[in-house]
Coordinates of C-alpha atoms in Angstrom, one line a residue:
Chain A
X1 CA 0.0 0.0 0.0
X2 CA 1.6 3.4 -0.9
X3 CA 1.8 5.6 1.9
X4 CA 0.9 9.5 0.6
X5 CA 3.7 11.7 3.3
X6 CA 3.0 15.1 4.8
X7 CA 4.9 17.4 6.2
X8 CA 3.9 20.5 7.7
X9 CA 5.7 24.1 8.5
X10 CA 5.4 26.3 11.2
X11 CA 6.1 30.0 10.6
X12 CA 6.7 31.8 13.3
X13 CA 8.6 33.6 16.0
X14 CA 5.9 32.9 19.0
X15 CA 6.2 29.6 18.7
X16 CA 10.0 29.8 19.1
X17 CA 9.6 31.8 21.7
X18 CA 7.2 29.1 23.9
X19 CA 4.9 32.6 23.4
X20 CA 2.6 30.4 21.3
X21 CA 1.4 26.9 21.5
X22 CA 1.5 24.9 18.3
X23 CA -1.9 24.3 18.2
X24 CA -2.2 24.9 14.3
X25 CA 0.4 22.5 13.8
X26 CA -1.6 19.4 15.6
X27 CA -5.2 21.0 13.4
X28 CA -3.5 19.9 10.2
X29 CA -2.0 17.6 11.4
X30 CA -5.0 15.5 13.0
X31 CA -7.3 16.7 9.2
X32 CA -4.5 15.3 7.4
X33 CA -4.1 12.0 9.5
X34 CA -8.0 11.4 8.9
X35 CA -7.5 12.0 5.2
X36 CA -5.0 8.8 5.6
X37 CA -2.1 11.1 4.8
X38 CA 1.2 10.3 7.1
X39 CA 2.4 13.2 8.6
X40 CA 6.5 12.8 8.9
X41 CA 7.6 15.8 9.7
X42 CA 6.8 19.1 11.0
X43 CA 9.0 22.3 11.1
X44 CA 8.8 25.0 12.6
X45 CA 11.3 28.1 11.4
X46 CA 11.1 31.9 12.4
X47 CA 10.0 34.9 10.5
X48 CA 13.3 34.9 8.4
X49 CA 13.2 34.6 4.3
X50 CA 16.2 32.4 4.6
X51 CA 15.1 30.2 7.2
X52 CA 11.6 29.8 5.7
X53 CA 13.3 28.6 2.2
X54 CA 15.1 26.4 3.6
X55 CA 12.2 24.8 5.4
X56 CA 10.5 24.3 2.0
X57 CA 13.7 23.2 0.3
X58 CA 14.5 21.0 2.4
X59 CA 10.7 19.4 3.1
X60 CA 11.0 19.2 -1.3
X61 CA 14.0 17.0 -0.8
X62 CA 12.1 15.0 0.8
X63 CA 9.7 14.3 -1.9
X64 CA 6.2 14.0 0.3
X65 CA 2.7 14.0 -1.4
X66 CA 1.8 17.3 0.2
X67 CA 3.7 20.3 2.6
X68 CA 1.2 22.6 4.3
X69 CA 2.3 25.3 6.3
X70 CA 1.3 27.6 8.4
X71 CA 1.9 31.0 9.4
X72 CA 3.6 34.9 7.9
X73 CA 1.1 35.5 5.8
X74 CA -0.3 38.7 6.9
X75 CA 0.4 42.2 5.7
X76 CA 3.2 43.2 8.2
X77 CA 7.1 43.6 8.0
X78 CA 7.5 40.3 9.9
X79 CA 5.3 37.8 7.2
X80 CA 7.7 36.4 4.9
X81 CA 6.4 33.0 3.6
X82 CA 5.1 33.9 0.2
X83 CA 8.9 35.8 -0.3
X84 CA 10.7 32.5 1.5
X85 CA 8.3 29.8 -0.5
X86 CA 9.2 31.6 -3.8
X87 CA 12.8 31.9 -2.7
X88 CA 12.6 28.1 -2.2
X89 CA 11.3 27.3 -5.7
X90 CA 13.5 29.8 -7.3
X91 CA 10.5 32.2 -9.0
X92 CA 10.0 35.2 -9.0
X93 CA 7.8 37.2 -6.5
X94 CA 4.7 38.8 -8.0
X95 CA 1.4 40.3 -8.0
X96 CA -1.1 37.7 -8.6
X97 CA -4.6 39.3 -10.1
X98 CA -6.8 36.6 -8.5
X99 CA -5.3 37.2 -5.5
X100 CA -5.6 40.9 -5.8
X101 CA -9.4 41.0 -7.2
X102 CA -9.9 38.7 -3.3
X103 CA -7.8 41.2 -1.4
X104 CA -9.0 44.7 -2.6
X105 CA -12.8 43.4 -3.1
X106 CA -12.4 42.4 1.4
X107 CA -11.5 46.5 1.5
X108 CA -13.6 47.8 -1.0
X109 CA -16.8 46.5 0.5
X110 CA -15.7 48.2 3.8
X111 CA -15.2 51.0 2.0
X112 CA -10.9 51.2 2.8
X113 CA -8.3 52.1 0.5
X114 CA -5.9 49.7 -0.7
X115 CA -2.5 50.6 0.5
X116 CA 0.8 49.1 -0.6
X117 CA 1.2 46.7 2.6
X118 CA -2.4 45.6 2.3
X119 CA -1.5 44.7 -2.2
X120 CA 1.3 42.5 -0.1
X121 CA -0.7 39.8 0.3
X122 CA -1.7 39.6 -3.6
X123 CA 2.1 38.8 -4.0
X124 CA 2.6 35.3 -4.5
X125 CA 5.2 33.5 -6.0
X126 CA 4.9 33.0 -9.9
X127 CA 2.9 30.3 -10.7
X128 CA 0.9 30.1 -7.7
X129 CA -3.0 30.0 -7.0
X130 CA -4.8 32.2 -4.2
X131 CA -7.0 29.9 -2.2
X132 CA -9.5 32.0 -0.8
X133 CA -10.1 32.7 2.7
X134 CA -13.4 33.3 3.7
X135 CA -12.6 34.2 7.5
X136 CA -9.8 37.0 7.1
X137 CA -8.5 38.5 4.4
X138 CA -4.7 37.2 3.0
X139 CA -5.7 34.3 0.5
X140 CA -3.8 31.1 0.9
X141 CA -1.0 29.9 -1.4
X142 CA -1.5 26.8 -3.2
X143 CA 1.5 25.5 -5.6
X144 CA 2.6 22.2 -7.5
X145 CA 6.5 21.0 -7.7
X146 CA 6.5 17.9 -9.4
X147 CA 4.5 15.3 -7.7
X148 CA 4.2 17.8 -4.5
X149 CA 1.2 19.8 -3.8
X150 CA 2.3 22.9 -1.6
X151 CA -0.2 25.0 0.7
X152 CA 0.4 28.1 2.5
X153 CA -2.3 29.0 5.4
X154 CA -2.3 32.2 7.3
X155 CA -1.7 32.1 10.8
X156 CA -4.6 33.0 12.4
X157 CA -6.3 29.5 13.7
X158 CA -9.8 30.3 11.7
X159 CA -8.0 32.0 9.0
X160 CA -5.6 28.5 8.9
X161 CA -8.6 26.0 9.0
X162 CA -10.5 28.0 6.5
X163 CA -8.2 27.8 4.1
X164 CA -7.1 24.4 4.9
X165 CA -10.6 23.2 4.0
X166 CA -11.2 25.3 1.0
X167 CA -7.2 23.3 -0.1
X168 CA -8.8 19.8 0.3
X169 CA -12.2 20.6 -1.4
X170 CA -10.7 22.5 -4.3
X171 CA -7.5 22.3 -5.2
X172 CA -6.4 19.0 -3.7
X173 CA -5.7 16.4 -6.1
X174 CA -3.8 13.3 -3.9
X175 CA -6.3 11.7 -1.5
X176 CA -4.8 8.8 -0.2
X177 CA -7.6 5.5 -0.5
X178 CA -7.4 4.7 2.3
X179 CA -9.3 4.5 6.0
X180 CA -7.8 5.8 9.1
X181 CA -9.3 3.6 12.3
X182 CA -8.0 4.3 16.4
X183 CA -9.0 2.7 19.5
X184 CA -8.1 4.3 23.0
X185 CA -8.4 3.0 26.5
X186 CA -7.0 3.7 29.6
X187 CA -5.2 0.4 32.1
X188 CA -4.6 0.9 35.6
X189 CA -2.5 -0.5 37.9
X190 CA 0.4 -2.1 35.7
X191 CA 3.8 -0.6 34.6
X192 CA 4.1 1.0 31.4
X193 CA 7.7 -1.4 31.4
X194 CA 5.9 -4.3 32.5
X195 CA 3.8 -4.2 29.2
X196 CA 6.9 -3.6 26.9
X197 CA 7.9 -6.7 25.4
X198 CA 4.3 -7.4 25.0
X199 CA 3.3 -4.8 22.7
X200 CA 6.4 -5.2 20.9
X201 CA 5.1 -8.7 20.1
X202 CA 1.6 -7.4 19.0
X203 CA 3.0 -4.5 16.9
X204 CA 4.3 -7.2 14.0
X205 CA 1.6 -9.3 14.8
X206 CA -1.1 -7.1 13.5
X207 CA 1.2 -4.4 11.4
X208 CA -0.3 -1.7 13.8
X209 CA 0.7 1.4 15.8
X210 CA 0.4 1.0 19.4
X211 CA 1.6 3.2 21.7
X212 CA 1.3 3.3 25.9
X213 CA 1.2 6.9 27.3
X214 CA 2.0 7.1 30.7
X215 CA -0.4 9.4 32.7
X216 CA 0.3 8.5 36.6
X217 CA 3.7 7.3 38.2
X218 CA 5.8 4.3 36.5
X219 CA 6.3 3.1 40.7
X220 CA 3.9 4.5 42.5
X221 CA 0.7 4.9 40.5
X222 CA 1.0 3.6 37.2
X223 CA -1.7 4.5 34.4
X224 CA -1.3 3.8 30.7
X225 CA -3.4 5.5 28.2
X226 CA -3.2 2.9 25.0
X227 CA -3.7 4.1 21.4
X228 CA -4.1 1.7 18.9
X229 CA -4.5 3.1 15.2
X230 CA -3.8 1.5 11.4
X231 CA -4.8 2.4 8.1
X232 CA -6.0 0.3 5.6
X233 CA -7.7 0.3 2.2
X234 CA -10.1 -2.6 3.3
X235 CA -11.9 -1.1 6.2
X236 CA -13.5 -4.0 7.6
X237 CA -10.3 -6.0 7.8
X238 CA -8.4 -3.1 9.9
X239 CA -11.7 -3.0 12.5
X240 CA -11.0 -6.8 13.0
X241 CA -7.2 -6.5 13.6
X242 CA -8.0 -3.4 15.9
X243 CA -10.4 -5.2 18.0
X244 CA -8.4 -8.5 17.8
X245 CA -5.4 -6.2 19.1
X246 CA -7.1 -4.4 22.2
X247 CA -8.8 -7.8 23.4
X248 CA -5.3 -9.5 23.5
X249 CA -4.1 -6.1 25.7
X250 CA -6.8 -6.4 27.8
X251 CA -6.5 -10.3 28.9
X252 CA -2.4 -9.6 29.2
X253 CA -3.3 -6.1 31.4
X254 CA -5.6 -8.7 33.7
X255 CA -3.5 -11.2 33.5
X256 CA -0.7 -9.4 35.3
X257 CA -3.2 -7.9 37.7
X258 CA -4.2 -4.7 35.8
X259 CA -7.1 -3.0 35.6
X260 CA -9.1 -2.0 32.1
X261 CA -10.5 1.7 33.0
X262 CA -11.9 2.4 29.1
Chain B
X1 CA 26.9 40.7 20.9
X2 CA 26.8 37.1 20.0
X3 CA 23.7 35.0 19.8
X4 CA 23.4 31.8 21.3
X5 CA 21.1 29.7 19.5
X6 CA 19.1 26.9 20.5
X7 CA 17.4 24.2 18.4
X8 CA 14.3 21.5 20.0
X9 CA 13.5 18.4 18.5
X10 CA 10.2 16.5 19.4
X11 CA 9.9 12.7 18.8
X12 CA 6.9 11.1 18.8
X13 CA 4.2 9.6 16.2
X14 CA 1.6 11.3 18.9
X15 CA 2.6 14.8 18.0
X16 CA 2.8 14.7 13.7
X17 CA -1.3 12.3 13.9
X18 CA -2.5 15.2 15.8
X19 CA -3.5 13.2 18.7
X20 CA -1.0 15.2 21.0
X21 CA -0.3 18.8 21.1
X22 CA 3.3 19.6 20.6
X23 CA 3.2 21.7 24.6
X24 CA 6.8 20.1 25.4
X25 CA 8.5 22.1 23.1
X26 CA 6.4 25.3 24.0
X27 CA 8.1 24.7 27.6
X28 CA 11.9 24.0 26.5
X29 CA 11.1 27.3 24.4
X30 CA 10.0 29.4 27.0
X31 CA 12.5 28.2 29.2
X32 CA 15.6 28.6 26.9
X33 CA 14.4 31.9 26.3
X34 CA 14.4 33.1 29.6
X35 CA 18.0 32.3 29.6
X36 CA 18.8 34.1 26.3
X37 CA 19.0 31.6 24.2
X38 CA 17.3 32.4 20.4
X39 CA 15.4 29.2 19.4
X40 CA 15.7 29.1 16.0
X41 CA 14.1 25.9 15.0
X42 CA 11.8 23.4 16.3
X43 CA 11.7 20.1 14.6
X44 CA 9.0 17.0 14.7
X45 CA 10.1 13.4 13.8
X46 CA 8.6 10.2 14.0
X47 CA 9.6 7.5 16.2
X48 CA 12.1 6.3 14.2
X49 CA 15.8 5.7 14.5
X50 CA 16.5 7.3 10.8
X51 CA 14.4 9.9 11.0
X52 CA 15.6 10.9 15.1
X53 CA 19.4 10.5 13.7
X54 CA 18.4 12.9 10.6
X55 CA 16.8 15.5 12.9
X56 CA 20.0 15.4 15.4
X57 CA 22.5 15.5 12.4
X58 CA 20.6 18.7 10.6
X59 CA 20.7 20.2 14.3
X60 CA 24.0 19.6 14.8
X61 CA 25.3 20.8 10.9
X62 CA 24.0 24.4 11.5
X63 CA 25.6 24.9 15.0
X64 CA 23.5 25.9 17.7
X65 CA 24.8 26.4 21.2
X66 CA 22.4 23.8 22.5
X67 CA 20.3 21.2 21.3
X68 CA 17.3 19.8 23.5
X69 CA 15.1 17.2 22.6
X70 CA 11.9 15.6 23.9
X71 CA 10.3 12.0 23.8
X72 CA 11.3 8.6 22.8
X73 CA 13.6 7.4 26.2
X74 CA 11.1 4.7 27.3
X75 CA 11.5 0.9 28.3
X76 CA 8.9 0.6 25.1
X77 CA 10.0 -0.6 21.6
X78 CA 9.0 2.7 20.2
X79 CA 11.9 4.6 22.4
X80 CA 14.1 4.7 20.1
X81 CA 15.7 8.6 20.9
X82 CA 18.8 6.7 22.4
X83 CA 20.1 5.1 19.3
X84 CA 18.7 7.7 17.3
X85 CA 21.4 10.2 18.9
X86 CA 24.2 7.5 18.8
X87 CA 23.5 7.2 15.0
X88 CA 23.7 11.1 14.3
X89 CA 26.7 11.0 16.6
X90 CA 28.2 7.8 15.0
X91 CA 29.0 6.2 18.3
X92 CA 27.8 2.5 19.4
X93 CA 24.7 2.4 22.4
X94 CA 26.7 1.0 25.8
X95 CA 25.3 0.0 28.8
X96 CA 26.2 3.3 30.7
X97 CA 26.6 2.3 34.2
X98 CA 25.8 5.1 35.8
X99 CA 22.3 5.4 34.4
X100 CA 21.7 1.8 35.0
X101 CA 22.4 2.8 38.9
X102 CA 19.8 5.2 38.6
X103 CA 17.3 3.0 36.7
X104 CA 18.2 -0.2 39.3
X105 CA 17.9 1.6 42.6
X106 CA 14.3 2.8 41.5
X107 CA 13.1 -0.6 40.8
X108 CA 14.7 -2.2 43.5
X109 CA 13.7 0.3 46.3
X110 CA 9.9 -1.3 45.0
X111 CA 11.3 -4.3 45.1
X112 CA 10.7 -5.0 40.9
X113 CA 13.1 -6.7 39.2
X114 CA 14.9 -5.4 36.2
X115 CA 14.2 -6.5 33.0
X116 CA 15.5 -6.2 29.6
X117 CA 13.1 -3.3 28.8
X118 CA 14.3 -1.4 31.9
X119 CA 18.1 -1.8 31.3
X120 CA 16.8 -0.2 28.1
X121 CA 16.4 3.0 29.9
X122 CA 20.6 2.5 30.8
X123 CA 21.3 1.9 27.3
X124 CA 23.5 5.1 26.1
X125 CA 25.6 6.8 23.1
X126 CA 29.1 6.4 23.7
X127 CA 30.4 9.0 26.0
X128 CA 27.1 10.3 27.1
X129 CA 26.0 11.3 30.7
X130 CA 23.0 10.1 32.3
X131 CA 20.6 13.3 33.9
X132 CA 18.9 12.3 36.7
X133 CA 15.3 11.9 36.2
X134 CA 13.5 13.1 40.0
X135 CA 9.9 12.1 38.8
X136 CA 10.2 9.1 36.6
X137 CA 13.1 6.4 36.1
X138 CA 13.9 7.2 32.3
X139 CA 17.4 9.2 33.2
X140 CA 17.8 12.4 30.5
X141 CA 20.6 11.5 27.5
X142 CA 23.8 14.7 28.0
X143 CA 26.4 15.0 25.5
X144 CA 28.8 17.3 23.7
X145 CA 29.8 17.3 20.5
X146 CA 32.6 19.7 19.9
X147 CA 31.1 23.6 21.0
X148 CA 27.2 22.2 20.9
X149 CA 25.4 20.8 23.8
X150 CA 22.9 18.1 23.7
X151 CA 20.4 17.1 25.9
X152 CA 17.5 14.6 25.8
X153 CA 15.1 14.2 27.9
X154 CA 11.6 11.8 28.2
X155 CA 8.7 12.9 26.6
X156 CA 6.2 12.8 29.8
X157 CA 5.9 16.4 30.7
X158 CA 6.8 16.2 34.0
X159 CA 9.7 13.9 33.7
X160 CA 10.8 16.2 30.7
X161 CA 10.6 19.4 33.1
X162 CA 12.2 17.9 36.1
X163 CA 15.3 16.2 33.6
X164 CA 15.7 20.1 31.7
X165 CA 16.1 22.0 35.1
X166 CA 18.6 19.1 36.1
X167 CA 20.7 20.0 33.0
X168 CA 20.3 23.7 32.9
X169 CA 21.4 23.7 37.0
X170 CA 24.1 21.0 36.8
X171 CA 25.2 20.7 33.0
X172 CA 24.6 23.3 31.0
X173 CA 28.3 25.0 30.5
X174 CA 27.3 28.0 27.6
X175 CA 24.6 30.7 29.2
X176 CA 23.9 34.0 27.5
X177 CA 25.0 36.7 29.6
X178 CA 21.6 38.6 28.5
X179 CA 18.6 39.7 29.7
X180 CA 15.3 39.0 28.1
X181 CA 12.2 41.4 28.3
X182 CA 9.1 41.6 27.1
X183 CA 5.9 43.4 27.0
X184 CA 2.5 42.9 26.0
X185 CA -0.3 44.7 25.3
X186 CA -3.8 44.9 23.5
X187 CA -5.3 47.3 21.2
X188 CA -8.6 47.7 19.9
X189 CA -10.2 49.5 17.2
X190 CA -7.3 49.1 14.5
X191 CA -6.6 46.9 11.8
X192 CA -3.2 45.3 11.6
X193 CA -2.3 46.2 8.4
X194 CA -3.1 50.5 9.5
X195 CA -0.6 49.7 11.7
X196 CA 2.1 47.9 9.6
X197 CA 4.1 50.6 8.3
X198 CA 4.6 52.2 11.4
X199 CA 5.7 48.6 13.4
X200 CA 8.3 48.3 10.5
X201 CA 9.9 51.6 11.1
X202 CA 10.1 51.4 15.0
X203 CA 11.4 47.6 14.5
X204 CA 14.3 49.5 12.9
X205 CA 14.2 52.0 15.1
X206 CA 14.6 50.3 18.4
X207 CA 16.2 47.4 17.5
X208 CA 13.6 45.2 19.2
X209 CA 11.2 42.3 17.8
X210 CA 7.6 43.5 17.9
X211 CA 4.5 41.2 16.8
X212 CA 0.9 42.4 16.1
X213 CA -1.2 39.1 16.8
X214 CA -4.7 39.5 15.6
X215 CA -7.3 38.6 17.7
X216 CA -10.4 39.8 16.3
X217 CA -11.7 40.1 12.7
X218 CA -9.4 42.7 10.4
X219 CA -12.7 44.4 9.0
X220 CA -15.8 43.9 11.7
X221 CA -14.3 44.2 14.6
X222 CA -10.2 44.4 14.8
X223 CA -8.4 43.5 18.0
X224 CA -4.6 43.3 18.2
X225 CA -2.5 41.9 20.9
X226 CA 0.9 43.7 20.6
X227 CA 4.1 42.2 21.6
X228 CA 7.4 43.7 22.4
X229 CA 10.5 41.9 23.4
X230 CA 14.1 42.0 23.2
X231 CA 17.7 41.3 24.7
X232 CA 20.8 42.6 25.8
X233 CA 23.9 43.0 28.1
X234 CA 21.9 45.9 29.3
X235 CA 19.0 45.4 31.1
X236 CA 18.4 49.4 32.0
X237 CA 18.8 50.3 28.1
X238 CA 17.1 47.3 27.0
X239 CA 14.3 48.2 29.6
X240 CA 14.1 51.9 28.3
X241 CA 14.0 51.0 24.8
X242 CA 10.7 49.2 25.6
X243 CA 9.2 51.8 27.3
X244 CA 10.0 54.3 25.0
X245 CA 8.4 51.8 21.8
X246 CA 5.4 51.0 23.7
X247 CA 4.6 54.7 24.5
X248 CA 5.1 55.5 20.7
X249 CA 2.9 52.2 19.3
X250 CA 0.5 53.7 21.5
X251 CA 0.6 57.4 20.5
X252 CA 0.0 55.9 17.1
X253 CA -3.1 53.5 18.1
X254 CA -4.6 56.7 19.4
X255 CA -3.8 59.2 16.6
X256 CA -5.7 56.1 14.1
X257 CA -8.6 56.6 16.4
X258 CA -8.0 52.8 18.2
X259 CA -7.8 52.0 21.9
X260 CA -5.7 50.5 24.2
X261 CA -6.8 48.2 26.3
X262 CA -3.9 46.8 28.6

C-alpha cells in the first residue's frame, strides 16, 4: 500500500519563543491524519526569508505527497512565507490578479483604501493560486512541484482552517484510498515497562501502531493511556485486527493484575 | 553581541497524527528563552531511529549552542531517541553504568526486578552522561559534540521538566550573559495592516522584535494583541527601549482613532 507523506511548516517567531502553543500544527495535522495522509515531519522556522526557504527546500528534498504550512502570511514587515516559498522554488515574486481582485474586493466593500502593505498579500510567488479565505482576508497559497502539492495557510487559527478546508475541497488532487481507524483506553494499575515486550510482540503481529502513554507514576501509581491506530484500504479487515489487538491487551493487562478503566 | 542559539526536536508519532499537542516544546522554548538563548528551529520526527538521527544530524550541521530534545527514552520498543542520537553522533549504544544505577535503585527500592526493557532506559551513546530523572526512572541522555550541547530528555511532561532543570542547574556549561524582556499589550479599534508601516519603522528604530497578533476580525471588529520583546547585556537600556516603543505604538493607536486596552 503506498503511503501519501506530509509534512507541515510552522512560521513563526511565538512559537519559538514558547509565546505560542503549536496548536495549528496538531489541526492539520489530526485533518491530514483522517484523510490517511502520514504526517513525517513538522518544522517550525522563524520569520526569516532564509530560514523559511530552507524549510521548504528541504521538506521538497524530501519528496512527500503534500507540505502545508502555516503562518507569515499577513500584511506586516514580519510575514515572509510567500517571499521565503518563492525563494525556495526559485520564481519570481509577483502580483497575482486573482489574489488581488480577493484582497481589494475584502477592503472595497468596507469601504478602505488599498494601501501598498495591504497589495502585499496579492504577492505570490509566480505560478501560484490564491486559495480563498473566507474568515480573514490574505488568501492562501497553493502550488505544484512535481509530484508535490504545496499550501500556504495564514496564521490566524480560523483563518488557517479556512483555508485548509477550501485546499482539500478545491484544489487537492492526492487523496490517499485509504481509511484511518484508532482505539483508545486507559489500564490501571500495571507498569508501562511491564507491558513492553508485549506490545512489541503485537505490533508485528497485527502491522499496527500502538503506543502506551503514561499518565500516573511508572512506581507508585502507574496508568497507561493505550492508542491503537492502522490504516487500511479494506476497512472492515483493519476493524478486525483493531479489535483483535485491544482484546489480547486487555487479557495480558488482567493477566498481570491490571485494571481496564476504558 | 553574539547570539546563542538553541534548536528542540520533538519525537513522537503522537505529536505529527494530531492526537498530541506539541506543549513540550512550547516549555523547552520558554525556558531557553528566559536564559537568552534564540530558538531558531523546532523540529518533529517520528519515532524512528532514521528519522531521530536525521533530525540530530541537521541540528548539529547548523551549530546551535544547545540542542534539547523531547520523547522517545522509554523501556517501550517505540523509544528509540537513544540510538537515534548514537546514529547522528556515530558512536555505538553501551550499557552506561551510571544510568543503569539510577534505573536499578528505583526498581529495587519497590522491590521490581529489572528487566530487559528497563536496562533499556541505561542503554547510552558512547560518551554520554546520564541526567537524573527526580519524577520518573527514564534518566535524560547529555552529550557534547565539539562547541554544541545536547540534551535529551523523556517525553512525559513532567519527567521532561524535572530532567531540563537538572541540566540547565548541573550541565549546562554556555549561558547567554543577556537579559530578556518583554511586554505585552492589546489594542482595539485598529486593523493590523493601518498599523504595519509604522511597526516596520520602529522595529528598525529600536532594534527590538515586535509582533501584532490578531485577535479579532481585520474588517468587523479588529483586536490586536501587541508584543514587544528584546535582549541585551543591558537590562536598564534594553528596559528603556521598551518603554519608550510601547509609549510611541501607542501614541499611534490613538492618533488612528483605536484603543488600548492593557
Amino acid at each position: 500500500m503506498e503511503t501519501f507523506h506530509a509534512e507541515i511548516i510552522t512560521i513563526g517567531n511565538e512559537i519559538l519563543s514558547g509565546r505560542t502553543v503549536n496548536t495549528n500544527a496538531s489541526h492539520i495535522a489530526r485533518r491530514l491524519t483522517s484523510l490517511g495522509f502520514k504526517v513525517r515531519r513538522i518544522t517550525v522556522v522563524m520569520d526569516e526569508i532564509n530560514d523559511i526557504a530552507e524549510a521548504f527546500t528541504e521538506a521538497i528534498s524530501r519528496e512527500p505527497a503534500i507540505i502545508v504550512s502555516t503562518g507569515g502570511l499577513g500584511p506586516t514587515y514580519d510575514d515572509k512565507t510567500s517571499e521565503g516559498l518563492a525563494k525556495a522554488l526559485g520564481v519570481p515574486l509577483t502580483l497575482n490578479e486573482n489574489a488581488l481582485n480577493q484582497v481589494k474586493t475584502k477592503y472595497l466593500q468596507k469601504g478602505i483604501e488599498i494601501t501598498q502593505e495591504r497589495m502585499k498579500m496579492a504577492m505570490l510567488p509566480l505560478g501560484a493560486e490564491p486559495v480563498e479565505n473566507y474568515v480573514g482576508i490574505a488568501p492562501g497559497i497553493y502550488m505544484e512541484r512535481g509530484m508535490i502539492e504545496i499550501l500556504s495557510t495564514p496564521g490566524v487559527p480560523k483563518e488557517m482552517e479556512a483555508v485548509l478546508e477550501v485546499f482539500i475541497s478545491k484544489f487537492l488532487k492526492k487523496k490517499p484510498s485509504v481509511k484511518y481507524i484508532e482505539a483508545n483506553f486507559e489500564v490501571k494499575g500495571i507498569m508501562e515497562s511491564a507491558l513492553a515486550p508485549f506490545i512489541t510482540q503485537l505490533v508485528k503481529k497485527y502491522d499496527l501502531y500502538i503506543k502506551t502513554h503514561p499518565k500516573g507514576y511508572e512506581l507508585s501509581n502507574p496508568m497507561l493511556e493505550i492508542q491503537i491506530a492502522g490504516s487500511d484500504k479494506d476497512e472492515i479487515n483493519l476493524d478486525k485486527r483493531i479489535s483483535y489487538c485491544k482484546e489480547e491487551i486487555k487479557e495480558k493487562v488482567k493477566e498481570l493484575g491490571g485494571l481496564i478503566v476504558e
